[in-house]
Each structure stands twice: as structure tokens, then as C-alpha cells.
One Martini backbone bead per residue (centre of mass of N, CA, C, O) as a GRO file, in nm:
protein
  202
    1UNK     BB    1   6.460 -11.477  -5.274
    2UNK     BB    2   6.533 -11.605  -4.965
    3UNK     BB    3   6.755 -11.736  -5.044
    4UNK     BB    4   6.956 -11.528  -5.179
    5UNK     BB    5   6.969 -11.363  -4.944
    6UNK     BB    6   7.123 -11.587  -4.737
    7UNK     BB    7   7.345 -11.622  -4.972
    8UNK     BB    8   7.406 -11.259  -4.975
    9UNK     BB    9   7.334 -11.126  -4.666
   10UNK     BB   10   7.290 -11.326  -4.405
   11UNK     BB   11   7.548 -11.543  -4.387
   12UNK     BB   12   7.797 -11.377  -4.388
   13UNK     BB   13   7.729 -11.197  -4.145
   14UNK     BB   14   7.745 -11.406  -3.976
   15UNK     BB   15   7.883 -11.535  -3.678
   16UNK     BB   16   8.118 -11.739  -3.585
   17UNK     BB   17   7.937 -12.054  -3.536
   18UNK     BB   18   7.719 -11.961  -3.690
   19UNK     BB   19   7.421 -12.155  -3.827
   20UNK     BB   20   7.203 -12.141  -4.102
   21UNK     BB   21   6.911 -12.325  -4.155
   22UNK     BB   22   6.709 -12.495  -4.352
   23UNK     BB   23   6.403 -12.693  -4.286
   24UNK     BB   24   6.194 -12.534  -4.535
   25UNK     BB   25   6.083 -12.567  -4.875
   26UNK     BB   26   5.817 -12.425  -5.051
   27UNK     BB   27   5.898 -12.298  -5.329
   28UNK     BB   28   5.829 -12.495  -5.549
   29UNK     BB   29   5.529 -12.519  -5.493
   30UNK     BB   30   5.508 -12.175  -5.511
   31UNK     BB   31   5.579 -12.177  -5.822
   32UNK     BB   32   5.422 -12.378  -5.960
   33UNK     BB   33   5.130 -12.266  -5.822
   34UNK     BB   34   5.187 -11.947  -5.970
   35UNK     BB   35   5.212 -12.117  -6.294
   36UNK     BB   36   4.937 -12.206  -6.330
   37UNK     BB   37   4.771 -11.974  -6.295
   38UNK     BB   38   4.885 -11.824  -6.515
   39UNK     BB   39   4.773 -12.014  -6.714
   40UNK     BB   40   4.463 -11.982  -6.620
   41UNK     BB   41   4.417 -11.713  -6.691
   42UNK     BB   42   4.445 -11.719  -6.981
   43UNK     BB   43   4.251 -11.975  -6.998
   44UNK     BB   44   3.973 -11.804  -6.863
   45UNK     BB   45   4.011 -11.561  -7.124
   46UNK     BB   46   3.903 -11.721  -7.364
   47UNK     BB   47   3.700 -11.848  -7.233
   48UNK     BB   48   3.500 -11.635  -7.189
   49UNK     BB   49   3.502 -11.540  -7.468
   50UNK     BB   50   3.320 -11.764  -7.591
   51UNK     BB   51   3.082 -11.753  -7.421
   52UNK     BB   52   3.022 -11.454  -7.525
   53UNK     BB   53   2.970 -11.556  -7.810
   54UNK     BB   54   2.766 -11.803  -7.743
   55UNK     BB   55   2.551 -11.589  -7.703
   56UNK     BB   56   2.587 -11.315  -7.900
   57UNK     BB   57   2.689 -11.411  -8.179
   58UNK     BB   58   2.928 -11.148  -8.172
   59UNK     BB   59   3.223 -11.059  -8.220
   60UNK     BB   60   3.231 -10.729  -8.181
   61UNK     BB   61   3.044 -10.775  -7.890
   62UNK     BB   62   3.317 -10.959  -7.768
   63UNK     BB   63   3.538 -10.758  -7.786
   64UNK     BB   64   3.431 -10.553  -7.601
   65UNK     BB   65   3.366 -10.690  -7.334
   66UNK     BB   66   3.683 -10.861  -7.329
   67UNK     BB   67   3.849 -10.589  -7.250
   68UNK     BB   68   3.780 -10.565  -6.983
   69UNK     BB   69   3.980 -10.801  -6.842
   70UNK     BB   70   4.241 -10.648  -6.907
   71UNK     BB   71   4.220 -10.389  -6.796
   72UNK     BB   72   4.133 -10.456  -6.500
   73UNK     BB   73   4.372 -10.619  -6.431
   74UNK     BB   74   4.582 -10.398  -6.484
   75UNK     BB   75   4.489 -10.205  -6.267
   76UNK     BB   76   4.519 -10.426  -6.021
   77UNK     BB   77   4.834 -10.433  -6.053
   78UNK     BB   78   4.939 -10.166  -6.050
   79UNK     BB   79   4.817 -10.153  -5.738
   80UNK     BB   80   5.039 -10.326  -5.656
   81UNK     BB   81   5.317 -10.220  -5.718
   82UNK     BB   82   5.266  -9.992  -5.540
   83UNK     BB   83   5.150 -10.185  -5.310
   84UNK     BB   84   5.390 -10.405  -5.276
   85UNK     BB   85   5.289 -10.679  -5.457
   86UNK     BB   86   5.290 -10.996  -5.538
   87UNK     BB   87   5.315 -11.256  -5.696
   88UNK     BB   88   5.093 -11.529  -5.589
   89UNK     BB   89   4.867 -11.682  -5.527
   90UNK     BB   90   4.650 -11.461  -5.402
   91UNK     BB   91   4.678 -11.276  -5.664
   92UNK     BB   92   4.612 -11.471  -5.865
   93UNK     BB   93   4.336 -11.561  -5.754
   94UNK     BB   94   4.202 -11.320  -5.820
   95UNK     BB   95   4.246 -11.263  -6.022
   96UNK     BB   96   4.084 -11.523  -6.188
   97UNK     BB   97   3.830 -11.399  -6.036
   98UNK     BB   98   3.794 -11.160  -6.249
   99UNK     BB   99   3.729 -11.314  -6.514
  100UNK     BB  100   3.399 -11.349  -6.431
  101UNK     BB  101   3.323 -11.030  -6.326
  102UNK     BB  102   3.425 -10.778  -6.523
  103UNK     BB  103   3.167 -10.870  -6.735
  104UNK     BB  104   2.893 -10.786  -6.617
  105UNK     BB  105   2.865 -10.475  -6.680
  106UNK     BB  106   2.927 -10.476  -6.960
  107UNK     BB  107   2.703 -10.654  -7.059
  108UNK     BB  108   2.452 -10.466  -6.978
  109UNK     BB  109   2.571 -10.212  -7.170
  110UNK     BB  110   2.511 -10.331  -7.411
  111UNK     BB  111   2.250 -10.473  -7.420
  112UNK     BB  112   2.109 -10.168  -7.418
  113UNK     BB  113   2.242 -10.035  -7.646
  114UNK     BB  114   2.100 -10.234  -7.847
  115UNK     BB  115   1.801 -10.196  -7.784
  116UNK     BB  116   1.847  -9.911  -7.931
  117UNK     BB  117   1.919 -10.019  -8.194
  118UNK     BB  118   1.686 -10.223  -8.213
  119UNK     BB  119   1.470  -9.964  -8.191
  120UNK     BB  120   1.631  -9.770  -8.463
  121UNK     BB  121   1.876  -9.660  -8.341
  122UNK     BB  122   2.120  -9.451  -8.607
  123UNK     BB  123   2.284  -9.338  -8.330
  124UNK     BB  124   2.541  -9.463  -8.143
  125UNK     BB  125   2.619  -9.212  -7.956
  126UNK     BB  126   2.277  -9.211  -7.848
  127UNK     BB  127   2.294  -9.561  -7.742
  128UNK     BB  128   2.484  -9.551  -7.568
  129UNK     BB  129   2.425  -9.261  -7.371
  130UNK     BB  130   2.123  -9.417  -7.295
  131UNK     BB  131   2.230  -9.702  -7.231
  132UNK     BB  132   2.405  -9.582  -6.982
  133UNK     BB  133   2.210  -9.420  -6.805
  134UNK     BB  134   2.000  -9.670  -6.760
  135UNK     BB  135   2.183  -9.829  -6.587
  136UNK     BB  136   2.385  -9.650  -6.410
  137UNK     BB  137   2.283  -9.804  -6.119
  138UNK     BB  138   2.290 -10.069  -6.128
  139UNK     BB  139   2.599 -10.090  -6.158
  140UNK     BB  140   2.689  -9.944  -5.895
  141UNK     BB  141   2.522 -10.141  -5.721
  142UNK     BB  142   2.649 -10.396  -5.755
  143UNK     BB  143   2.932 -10.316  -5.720
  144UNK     BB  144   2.968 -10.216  -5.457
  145UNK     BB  145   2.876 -10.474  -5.323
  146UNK     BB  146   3.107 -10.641  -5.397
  147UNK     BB  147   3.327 -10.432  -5.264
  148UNK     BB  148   3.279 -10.482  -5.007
  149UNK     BB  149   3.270 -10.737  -4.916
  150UNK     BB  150   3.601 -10.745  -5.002
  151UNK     BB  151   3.686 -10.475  -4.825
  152UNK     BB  152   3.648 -10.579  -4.511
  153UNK     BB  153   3.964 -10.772  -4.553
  154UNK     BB  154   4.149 -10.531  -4.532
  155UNK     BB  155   4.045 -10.480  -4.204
  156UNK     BB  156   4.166 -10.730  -4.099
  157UNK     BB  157   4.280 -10.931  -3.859
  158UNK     BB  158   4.533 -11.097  -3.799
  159UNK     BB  159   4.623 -11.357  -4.022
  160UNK     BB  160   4.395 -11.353  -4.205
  161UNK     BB  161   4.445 -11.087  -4.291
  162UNK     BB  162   4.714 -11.101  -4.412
  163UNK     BB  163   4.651 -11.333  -4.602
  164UNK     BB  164   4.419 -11.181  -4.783
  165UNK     BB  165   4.442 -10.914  -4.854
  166UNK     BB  166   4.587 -10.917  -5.161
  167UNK     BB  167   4.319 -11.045  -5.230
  168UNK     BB  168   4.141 -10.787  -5.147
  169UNK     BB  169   4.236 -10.615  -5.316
  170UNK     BB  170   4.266 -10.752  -5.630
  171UNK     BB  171   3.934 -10.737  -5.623
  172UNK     BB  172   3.832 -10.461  -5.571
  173UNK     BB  173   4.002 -10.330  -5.817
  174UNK     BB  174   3.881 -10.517  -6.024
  175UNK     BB  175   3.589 -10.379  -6.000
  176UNK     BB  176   3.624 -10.116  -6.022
  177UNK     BB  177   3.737 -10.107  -6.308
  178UNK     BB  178   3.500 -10.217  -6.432
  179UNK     BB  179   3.346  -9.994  -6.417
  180UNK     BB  180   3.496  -9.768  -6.562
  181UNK     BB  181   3.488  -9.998  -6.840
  182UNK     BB  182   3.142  -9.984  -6.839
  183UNK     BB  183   3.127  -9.630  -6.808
  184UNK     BB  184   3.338  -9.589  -7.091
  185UNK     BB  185   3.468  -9.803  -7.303
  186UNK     BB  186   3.217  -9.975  -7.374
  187UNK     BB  187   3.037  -9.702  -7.479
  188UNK     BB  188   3.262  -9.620  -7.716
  189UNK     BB  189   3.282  -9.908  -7.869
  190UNK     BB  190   2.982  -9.899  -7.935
  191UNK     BB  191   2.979  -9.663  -8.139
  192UNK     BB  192   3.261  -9.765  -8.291
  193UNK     BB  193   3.120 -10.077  -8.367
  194UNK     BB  194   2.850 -10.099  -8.343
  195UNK     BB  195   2.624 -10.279  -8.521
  196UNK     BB  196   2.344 -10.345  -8.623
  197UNK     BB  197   2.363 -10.606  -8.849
  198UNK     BB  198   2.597 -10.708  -8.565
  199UNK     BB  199   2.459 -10.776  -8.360
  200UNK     BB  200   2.331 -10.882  -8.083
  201UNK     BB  201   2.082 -11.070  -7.941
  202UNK     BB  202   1.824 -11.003  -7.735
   0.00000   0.00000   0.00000
């Protein structure tokens, strides 16, 4: 993009006489490094998806779970577009690292659901409900917890700040989103896929 502007508005403007040089170039280094990441994200959601089937032993509720992954992504996302952030290191590395963050909500709420699924209740709407009611101060205390942390560096100053800041938005924006997709998207797939006969054990 920087390459483009310098010969398309920046070089013909400049006074005859005067020439700018490019020093140095490492957008090569920093293209090849931003679709690794992507490639990596890719498979970092499968993998965790493996992950949760191999504890769970339970497709249904590994699809419930794994919804998680893409949902909070986007949200993240959406978060960049709008403030003005681009795909580079810094925020595809966020997003890699939310991979492995947002679905830790879903899992608590849905094993909680399962318990009263397992406990007799033949109405999933009400094991939902109960479900996710005797949870959420612990979900809610863990996931603020974990945004404080993360969003302390977006109000950090100096250098340190601006190179930080893009990923801590979209961590702290990526953890926010699991949380409203584990007491609402997560609660809701359970009531209408969670079957007792196809649980996870628990």
C-alpha cells in the first residue's frame, strides 16, 4: 500500500530535482508473515475443534462450542473495520490468540447445561436456563477479569502504546464477544441440538 502511494501520489508530486528513495522494504517479510498467521488461524480452529470432540467425545456438542471460535472472530473484526485497523502482525496475532480463549465460556455453560440434562431435566429449555443462570457471575468474573488485563495496553502512551494498542482491541473486543456468545448463542444451540441420549459425559 505504502509502495503504491509513493508512485502513484507521493513521487510525482515531489519539486523537480528532489528524488526519494526507499531505504528499506520488509513488506515482503511482513506480507509473508500476515498470511502465515492467516493460514494459522485456519488451523489453530480446527485444531481446537479436534480438541474439544476429544474431551467431549460428542459431535453435537463440539459444533455447539467451536460456533464460539467464528462468532467472537467476527465481532472482532467488525471492531477493526470500523476502527480503522488492518489485517497485519499485531491483530492477526490477537485473533490466533482468541482461538484458544473464547470457547472456555461455552465449555463451562454448556457442561453446566449437560449436568441438569444428566440430572433427569427432559426440558432443554429449562436445562438451558438453569443451566446458564448458576453460572454467569463465574463467567462474567473470569472473562472481565481477563479484559482488564488485556485492556489496560490500549490506554498505554509512548511507542510501546501504538504498537500494542491494535492487539489489545482485538483481544480484549474478541474475549467481550465470547462472552455474550456463551450466556446467549451457546445457551440457545443447547436447548435446540443438545440431545441427553448424545451428550458429552461429564
Amino acid at each position: 500500500e505504502i509502495t503504491r502511494r509513493l508512485d502513484t501520489a507521493i513521487i510525482p508530486s515531489l519539486p523537480d530535482g528532489v528524488e526519494l528513495v526507499v531505504a528499506t522494504d520488509e513488506a515482503g517479510i511482513i506480507s509473508r508473515t500476515a498470511n502465515a498467521l492467516s493460514t494459522h488461524i485456519v488451523e489453530g480452529t480446527l485444531l481446537a475443534a479436534f480438541v474439544v470432540w476429544l474431551f467431549l467425545l460428542n459431535l453435537r456438542a463440539t459444533v455447539i462450542i467451536t460456533t464460539a471460535i467464528p462468532v467472537s472472530l467476527a465481532g472482532a473484526v467488525v471492531v477493526m473495520y470500523f476502527g480503522g485497523y488492518t489485517f497485519n502482525i499485531m491483530t492477526l496475532s490477537g485473533l490466533l490468540l482468541l482461538i484458544g480463549v473464547v470457547v472456555d465460556d461455552a465449555i463451562v455453560v454448556l457442561e453446566n447445561i449437560h449436568r441438569h440434562v444428566e440430572a433427569g431435566e427432559t426440558d432443554l429449555n429449562v436445562a438451558a436456563t438453569k443451566g446458564t443462570g448458576e453460572v454467569v457471575f463465574a463467567v462474567l468474573a473470569a472473562t472481565l477479569t481477563l479484559v482488564c488485563i488485556f485492556a489496560t495496553v490500549i490506554f498505554m502512551d509512548g511507542m510501546i502504546g501504538v504498537f500494542m494498542r491494535s492487539f489489545a482491541v482485538v483481544v480484549t473486543v474478541g474475549v467481550l464477544a465470547s462472552l455474550f456468545v456463551s450466556l446467549s448463542l451457546t445457551p440457545a444451540l443447547c436447548a435446540r441440538f443438545l440431545k441427553q441420549e448424545s451428550a458429552p459425559r461429564g
